[in-house]
Coordinates of C-alpha atoms in Angstrom, one line a residue:
X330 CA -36.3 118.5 -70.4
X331 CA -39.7 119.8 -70.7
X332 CA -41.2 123.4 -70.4
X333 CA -42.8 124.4 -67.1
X334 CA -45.7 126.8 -68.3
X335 CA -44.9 130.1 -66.2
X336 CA -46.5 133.7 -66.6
X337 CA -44.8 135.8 -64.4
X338 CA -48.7 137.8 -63.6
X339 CA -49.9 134.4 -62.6
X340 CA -47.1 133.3 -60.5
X341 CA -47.3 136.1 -58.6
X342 CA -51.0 136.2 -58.2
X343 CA -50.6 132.9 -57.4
X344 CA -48.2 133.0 -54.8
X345 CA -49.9 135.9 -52.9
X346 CA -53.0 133.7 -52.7
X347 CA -51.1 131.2 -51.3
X348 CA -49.4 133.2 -48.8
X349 CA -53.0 133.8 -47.4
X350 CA -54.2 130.6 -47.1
X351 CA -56.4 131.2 -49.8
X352 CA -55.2 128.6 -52.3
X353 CA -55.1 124.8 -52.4
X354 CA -56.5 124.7 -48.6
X355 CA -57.8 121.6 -49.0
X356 CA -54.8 119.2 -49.0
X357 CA -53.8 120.6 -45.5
X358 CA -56.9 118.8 -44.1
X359 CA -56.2 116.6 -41.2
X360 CA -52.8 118.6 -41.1
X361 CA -51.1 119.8 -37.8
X362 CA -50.2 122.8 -40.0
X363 CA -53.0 124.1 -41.3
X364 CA -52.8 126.9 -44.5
X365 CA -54.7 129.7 -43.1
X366 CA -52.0 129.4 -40.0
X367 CA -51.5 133.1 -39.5
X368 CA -48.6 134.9 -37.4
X369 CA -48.5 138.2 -35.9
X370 CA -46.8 141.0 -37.6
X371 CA -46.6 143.6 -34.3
X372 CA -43.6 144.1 -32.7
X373 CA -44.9 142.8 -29.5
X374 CA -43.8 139.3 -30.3
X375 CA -47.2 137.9 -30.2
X376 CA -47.8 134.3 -30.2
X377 CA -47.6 132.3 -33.4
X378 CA -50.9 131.0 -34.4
X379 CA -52.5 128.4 -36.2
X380 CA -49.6 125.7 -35.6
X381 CA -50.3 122.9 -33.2
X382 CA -46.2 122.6 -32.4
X383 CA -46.5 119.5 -29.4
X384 CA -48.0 117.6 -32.2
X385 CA -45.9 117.9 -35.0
X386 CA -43.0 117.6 -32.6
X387 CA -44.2 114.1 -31.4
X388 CA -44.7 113.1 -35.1
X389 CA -41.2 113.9 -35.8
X390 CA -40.3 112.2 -32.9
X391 CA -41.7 108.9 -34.1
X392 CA -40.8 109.5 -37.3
X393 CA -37.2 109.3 -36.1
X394 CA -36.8 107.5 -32.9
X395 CA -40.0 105.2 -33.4
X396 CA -39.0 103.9 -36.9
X397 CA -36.2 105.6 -38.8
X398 CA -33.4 105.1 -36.0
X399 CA -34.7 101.3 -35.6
X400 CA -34.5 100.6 -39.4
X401 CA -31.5 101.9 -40.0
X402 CA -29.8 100.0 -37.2
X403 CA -31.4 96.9 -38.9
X404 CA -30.9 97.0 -42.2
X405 CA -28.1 99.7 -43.0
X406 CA -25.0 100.1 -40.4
X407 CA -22.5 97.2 -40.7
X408 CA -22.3 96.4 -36.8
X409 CA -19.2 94.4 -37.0
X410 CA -16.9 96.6 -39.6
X411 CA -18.2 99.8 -39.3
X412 CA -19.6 102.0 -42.0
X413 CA -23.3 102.3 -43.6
X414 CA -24.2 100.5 -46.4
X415 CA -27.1 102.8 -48.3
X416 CA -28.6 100.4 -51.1
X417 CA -31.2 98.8 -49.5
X418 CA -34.5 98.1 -51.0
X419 CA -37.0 100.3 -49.4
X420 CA -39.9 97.6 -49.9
X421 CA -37.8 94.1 -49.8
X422 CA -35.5 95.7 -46.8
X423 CA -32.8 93.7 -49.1
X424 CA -29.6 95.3 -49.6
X425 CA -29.0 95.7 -53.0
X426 CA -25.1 95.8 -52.7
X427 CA -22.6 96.4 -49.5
X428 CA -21.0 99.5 -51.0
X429 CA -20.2 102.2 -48.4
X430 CA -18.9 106.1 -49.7
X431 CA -16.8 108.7 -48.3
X432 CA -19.8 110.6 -48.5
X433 CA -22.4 108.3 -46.3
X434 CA -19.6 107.7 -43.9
X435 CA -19.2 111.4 -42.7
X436 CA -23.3 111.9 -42.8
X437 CA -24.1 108.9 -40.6
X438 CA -20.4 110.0 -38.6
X439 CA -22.7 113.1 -38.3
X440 CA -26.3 112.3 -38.0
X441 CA -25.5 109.9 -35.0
X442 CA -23.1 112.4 -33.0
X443 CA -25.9 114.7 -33.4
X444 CA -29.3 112.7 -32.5
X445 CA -26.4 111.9 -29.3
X446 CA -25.6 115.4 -28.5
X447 CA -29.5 116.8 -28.7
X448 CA -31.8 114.0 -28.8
X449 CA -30.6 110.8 -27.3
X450 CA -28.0 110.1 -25.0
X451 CA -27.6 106.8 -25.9
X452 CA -24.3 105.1 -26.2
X453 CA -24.8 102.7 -28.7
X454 CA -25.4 105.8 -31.2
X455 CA -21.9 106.5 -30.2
X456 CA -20.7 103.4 -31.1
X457 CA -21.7 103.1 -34.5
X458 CA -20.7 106.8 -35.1
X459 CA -17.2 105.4 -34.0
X460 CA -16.9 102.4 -35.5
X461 CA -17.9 104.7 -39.1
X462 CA -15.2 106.7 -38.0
X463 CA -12.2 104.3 -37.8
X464 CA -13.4 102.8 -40.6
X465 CA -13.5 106.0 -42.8
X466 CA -10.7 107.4 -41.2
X467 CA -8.1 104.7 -41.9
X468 CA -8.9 105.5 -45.7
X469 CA -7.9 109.0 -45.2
X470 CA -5.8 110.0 -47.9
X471 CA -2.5 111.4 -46.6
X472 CA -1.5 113.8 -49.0
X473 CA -4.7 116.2 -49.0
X474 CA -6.4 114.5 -51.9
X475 CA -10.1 113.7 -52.0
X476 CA -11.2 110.0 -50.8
X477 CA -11.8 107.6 -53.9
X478 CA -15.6 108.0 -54.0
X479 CA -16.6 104.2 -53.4
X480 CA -15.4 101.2 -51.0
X481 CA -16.2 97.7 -50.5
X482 CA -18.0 96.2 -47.3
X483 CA -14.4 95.3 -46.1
X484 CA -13.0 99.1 -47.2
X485 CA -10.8 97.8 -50.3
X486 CA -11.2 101.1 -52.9
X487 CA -13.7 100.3 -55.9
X488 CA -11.3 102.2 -58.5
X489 CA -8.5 104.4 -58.0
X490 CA -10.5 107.9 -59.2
X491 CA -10.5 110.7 -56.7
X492 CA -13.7 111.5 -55.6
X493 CA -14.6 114.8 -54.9
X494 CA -14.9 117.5 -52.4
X495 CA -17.5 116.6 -50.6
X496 CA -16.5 113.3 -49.3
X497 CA -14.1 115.2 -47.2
X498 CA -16.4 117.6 -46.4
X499 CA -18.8 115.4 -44.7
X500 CA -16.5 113.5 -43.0
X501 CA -15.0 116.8 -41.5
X502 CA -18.6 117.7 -40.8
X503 CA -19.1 114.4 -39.0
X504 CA -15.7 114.4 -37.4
X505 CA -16.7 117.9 -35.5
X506 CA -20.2 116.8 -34.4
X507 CA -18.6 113.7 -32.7
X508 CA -15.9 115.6 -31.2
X509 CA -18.8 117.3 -29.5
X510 CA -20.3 114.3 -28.2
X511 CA -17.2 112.4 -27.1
X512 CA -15.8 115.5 -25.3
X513 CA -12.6 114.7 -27.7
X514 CA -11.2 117.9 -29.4
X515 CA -8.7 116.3 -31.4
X516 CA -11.8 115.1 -33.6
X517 CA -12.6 119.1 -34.0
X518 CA -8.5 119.9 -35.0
X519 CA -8.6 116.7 -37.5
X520 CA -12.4 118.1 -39.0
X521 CA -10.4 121.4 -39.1
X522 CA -7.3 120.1 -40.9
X523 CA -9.3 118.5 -43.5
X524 CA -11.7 121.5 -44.5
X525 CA -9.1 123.7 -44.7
X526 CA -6.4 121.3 -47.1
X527 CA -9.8 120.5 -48.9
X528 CA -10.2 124.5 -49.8
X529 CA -6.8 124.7 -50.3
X530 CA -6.7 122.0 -53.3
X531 CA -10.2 123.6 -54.4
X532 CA -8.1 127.0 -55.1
X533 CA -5.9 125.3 -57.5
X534 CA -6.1 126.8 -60.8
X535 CA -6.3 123.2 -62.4
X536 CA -9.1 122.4 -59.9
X537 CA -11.8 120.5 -62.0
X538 CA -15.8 119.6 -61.4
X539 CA -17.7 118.5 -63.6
X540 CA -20.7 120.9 -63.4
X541 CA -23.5 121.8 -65.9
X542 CA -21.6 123.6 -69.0
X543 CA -21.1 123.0 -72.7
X544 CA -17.6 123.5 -72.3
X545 CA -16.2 123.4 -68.8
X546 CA -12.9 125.7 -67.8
X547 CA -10.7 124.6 -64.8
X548 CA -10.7 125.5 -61.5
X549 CA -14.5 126.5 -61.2
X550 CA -16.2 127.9 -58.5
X551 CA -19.2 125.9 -57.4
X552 CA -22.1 126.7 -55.4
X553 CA -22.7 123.5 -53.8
X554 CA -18.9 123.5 -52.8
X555 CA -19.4 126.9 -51.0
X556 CA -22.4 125.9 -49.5
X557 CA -21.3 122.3 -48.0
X558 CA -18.5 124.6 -46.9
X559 CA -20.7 127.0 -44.9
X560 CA -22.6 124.3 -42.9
X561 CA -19.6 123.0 -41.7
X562 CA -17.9 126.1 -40.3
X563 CA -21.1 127.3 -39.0
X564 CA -21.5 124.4 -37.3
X565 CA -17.9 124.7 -36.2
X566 CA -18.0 128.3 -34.7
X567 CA -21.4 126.7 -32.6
X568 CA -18.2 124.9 -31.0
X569 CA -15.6 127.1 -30.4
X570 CA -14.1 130.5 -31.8
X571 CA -11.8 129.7 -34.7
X572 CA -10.3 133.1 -36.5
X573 CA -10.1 130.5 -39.9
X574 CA -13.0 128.9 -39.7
X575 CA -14.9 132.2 -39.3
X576 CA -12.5 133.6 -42.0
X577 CA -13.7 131.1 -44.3
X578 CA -17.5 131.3 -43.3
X579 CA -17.7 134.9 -44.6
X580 CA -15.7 134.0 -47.8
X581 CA -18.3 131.4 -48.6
X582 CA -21.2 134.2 -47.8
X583 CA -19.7 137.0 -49.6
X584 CA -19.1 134.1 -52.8
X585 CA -23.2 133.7 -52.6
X586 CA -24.4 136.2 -52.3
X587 CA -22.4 138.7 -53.7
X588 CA -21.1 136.8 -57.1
X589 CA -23.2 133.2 -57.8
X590 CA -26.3 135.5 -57.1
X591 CA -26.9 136.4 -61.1
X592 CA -27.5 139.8 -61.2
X593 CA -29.9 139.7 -64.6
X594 CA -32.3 137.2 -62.8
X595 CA -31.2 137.2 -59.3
X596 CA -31.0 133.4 -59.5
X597 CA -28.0 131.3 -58.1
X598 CA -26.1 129.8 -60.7
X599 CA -24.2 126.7 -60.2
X600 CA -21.0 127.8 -61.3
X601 CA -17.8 130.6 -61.9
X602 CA -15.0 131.1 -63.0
X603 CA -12.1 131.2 -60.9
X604 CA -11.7 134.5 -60.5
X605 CA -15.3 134.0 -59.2
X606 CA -16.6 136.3 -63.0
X607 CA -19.5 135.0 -64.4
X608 CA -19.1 132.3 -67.1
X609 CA -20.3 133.1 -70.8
X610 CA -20.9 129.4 -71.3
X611 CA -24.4 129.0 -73.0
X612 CA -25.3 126.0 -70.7
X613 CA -23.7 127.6 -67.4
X614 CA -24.5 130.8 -67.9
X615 CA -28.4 129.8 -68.0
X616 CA -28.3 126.9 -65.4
X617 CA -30.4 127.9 -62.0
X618 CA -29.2 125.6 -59.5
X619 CA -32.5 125.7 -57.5
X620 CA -32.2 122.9 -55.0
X621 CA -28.8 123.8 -54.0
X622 CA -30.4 127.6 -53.9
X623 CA -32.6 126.9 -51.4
X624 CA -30.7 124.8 -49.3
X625 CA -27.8 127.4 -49.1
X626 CA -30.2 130.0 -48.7
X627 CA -31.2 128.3 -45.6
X628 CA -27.7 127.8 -44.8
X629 CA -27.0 132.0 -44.9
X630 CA -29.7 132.7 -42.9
X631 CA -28.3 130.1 -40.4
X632 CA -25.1 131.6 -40.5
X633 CA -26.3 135.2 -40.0
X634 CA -28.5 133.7 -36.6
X635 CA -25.4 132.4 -35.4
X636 CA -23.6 135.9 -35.6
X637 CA -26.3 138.4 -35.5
X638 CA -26.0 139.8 -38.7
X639 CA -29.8 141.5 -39.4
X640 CA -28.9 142.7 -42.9
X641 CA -27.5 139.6 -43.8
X642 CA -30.2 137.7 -42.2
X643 CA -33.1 139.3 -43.8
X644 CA -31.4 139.4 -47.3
X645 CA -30.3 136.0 -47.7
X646 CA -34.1 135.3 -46.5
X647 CA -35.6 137.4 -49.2
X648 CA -33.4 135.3 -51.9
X649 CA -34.4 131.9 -50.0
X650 CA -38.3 133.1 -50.3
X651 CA -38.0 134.2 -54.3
X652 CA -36.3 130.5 -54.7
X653 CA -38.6 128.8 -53.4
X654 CA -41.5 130.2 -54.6
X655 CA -39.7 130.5 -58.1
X656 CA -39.2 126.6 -57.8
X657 CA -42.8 125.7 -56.8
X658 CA -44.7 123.3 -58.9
X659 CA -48.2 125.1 -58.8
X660 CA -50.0 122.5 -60.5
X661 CA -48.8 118.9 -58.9
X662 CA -47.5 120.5 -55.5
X663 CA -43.6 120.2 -54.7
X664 CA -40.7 121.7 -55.9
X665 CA -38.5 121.4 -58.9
X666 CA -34.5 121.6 -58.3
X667 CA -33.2 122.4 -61.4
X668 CA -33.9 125.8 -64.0
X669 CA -31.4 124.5 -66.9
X670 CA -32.3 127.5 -69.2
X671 CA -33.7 130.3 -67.7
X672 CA -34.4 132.4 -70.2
X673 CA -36.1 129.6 -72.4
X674 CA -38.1 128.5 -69.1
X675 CA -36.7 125.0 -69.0
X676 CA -37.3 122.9 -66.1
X677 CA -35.8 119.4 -65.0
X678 CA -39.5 117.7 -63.6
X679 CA -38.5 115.0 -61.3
X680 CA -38.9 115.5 -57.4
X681 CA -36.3 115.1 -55.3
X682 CA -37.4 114.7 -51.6
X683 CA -34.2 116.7 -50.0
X684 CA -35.0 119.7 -51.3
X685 CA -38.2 119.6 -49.6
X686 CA -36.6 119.0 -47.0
X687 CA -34.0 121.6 -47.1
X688 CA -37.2 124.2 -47.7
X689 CA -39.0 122.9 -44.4
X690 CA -35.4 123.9 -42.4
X691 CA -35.2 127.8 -44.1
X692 CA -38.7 127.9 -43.7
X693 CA -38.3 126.8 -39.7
X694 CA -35.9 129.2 -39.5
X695 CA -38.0 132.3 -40.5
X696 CA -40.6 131.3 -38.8
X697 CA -38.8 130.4 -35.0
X698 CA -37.0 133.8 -35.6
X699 CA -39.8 136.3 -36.7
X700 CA -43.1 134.0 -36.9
X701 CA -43.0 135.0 -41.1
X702 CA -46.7 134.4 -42.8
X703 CA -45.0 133.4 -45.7
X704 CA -43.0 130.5 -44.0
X705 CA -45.4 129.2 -42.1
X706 CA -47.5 128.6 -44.6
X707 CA -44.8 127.2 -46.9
X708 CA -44.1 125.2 -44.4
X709 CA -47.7 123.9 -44.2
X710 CA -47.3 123.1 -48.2
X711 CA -44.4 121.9 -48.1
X712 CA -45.0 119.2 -44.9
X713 CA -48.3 118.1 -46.0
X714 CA -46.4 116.8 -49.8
X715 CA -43.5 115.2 -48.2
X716 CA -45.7 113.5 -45.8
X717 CA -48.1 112.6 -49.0
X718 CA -45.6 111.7 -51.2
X719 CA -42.7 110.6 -49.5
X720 CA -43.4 108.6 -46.7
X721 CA -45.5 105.2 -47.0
X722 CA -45.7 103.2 -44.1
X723 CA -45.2 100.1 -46.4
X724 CA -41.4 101.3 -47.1
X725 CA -38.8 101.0 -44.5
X726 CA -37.3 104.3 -45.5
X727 CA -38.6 107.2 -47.3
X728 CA -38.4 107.5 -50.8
X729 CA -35.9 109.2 -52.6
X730 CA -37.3 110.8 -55.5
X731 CA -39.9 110.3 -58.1
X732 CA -41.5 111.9 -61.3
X733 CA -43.5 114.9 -61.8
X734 CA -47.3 113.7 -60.3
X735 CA -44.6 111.2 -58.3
X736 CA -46.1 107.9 -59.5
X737 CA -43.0 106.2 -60.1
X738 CA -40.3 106.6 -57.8
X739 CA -37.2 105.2 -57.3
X740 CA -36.9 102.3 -54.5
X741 CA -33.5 101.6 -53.9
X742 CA -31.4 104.0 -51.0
X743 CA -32.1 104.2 -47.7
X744 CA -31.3 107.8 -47.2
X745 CA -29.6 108.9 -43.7
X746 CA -28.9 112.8 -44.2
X747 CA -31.5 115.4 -45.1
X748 CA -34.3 113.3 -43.6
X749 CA -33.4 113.0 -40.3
X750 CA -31.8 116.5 -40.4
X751 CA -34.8 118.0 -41.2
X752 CA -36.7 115.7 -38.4
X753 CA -34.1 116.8 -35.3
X754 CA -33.5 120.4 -35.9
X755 CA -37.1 120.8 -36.2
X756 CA -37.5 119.3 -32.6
X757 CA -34.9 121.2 -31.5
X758 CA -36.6 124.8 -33.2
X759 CA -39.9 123.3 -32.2
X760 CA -38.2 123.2 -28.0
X761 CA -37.3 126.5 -28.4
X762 CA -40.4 128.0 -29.9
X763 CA -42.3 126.1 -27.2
X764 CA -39.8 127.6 -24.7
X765 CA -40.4 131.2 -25.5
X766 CA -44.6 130.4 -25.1
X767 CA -44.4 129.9 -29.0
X768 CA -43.2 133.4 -29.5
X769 CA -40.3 134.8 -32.4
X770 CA -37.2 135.0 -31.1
X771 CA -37.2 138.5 -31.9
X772 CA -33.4 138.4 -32.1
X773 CA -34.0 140.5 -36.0
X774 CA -36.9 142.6 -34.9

């Protein structure tokens, strides 16, 4: 771990500069999101400005449908069993091994119901998100446990260690989507089922994670955990009305932002104690989970669209703001994820692409919602270094992560989650936007 020079004066100056368009202009050249994009502040819902939105919705479409989609048909879903296989050399288009997880299983269960259900009626999406489905499914562990983390190509468990939460998590996430697309509602009540026994074994007292402490304590709360959580029943409750679901939505809201929110440095920290009290452990107490900040961030503000909530909506998108620009690497562009000692200022450097990612969707929602300076021109940064960093037309899939200055980056995963996430729900905000004569929703104002 190294120190990321900060003075607080000059990363505030900084970051004003920047929300003008004034700084660092120059990589946005050539840009369909240009950093002296401007939006109006009046109330009369003015046109956004500056952002050419048929463009970069027909480079996300080809990003997606013109090579993404078509790779990962080729060279990742197992066509004949079912079930994605992830380790594939992004250069070579070799697969590395034929190991498929709980967790890729209910993201490409997921990510093909949804391209189905907004993008692409075709069926053959709905085939591989079934034939994922049996396959995971069949592995389901009866008695409310988490599935073992890894399987082989034929589905034979590598090990006999329970996984974690999240495995189930995204399968349930993936199970609702394609319940959705297949006009089958048992697919919902099984999603349903699973979140729920999966929240019921994380309240166990004995509950264990192992999360970033000296000494860890059982049955931790954990921010990711929470936020996974709240995607899932948000995306739920888009279905149908469910008093449990919604029930559990606000517990994972009022858990945010009301307890892993650290009060001293209103950062979120990764983990709590059971009874949700902070943890005096030198390495927890000090740990600001950034990437997982601004992702679930994005995720409240998602959450407080879905059920009008403006005091919960502009708070949670004050907090995403201050983490993002708290995480901003002002020298090298990009963001950092990980603050593992605030008050000694120390940073993990490396770059992980989903967090960019995750930034580009909070920032899309500010922006669709009340045209927010601030957002669009983060998400003019923020497009232009992904686009510069991550994607190389040499690579069949877009690279996971790298250093700081991102000369060497890893080469091996072809990663089918928070890419093409990011790619459909910014069509999909990008048609409504467009819809409205590029206009805020004005649902907050």
């Amino acid at each position: 771990m190294i120190n990321k020079e900060y003075s607080r004066r000059n990363f505030l100056k900084q970051n004003t500069l920047a929300g003008l368009g004034l700084v660092g202009s120059a990589v946005f050249a050539g840009s369909v999101l240009p950093a002296d994009a401007l939006a109006s502040q009046s109330q009369d819902l003015k046109k956004i400005t500056g952002l050419d939105f048929r463009k970069l919705r027909e480079q996300y479409k080809e990003a997606l449908l013109g090579k993404f989609i078509p790779n990962l048909g080729k060279y990742v879903v197992d066509h004949e069993l079912g079930g994605f296989m992830c380790s594939v050399d992004i250069l070579t288009r070799k697969l590395v091994n034929t190991t498929k997880r709980a967790w890729f299983e209910g993201r490409g269960i997921w990510m093909y119901s949804f391209l189905y259900n907004n993008l692409d009626k075709d069926p053959a999406y709905l085939e591989i998100a079934r034939k994922s489905k049996d396959f995971i499914l069949r592995r389901l562990p009866a008695d409310g446990s988490y599935y073992i983390s890894s399987f082989t190509k034929e589905g034979e468990p590598i090990g006999d260690i329970e996984g974690d939460i999240y495995g189930n998590l995204f399968v349930a996430e993936g199970l609702a989507e394609y319940a959705k697309a297949t006009a089958e509602p048992k697919y919902f009540d099984q999603a349903k089922e699973i979140v729920l026994k999966a929240v019921q074994r994380y309240d166990r007292p004995e509950f264990t994670y192992n999360y970033k402490a000296e000494n860890r304590v059982a049955g931790p709360r954990i921010l990711g955990h929470w936020m996974i959580l709240l995607s899932v029943c948000t995306q739920m409750l888009r279905q149908r009305s469910d008093k449990e679901i919604r029930a559990l939505a606000d517990r994972c809201v009022d858990a945010i932002m009301n307890h892993h929110l650290n009060k001293d440095y209103r950062l979120l920290n990764e983990a709590l104690a059971h009874d949700m009290s902070p943890l005096p452990d030198p390495v927890a107490s000090q740990y600001g989970d950034l990437g997982h900040g601004c992702e679930t961030l994005a995720f409240v503000m998602n959450y407080a669209v879905l059920i009008k909530d403006a005091d919960l909506f502009h708070r949670s998108a004050k907090e995403f703001k201050r983490h993002v620009d708290t995480s901003s690497d002002d020298i090298y562009g990009g963001f950092y994820h990980e603050l593992t000692h605030v008050d000694k200022n120390v940073w993990t450097l490396n770059k992980l692409r989903w967090v960019h990612e995750e930034i580009l969707i909070g920032a899309m929602i500010l922006i669709e919602h009340t045209g927010d300076e601030w957002a669009i021109n983060c998400y003019a940064k923020t497009e232009a270094y992904i686009r510069k960093n991550y994607v190389r037309p040499e690579y069949a899939f877009v690279i996971d992560s790298g250093d700081r200055k991102m000369q060497k980056h890893t080469q091996v995963r072809a990663e089918h989650y928070h890419y093409p996430r990011q790619l459909m729900v910014g069509i999909l905000a990008i048609d409504r936007i467009i819809s409205r004569g590029e206009k805020p929703s004005g649902l907050f104002s």
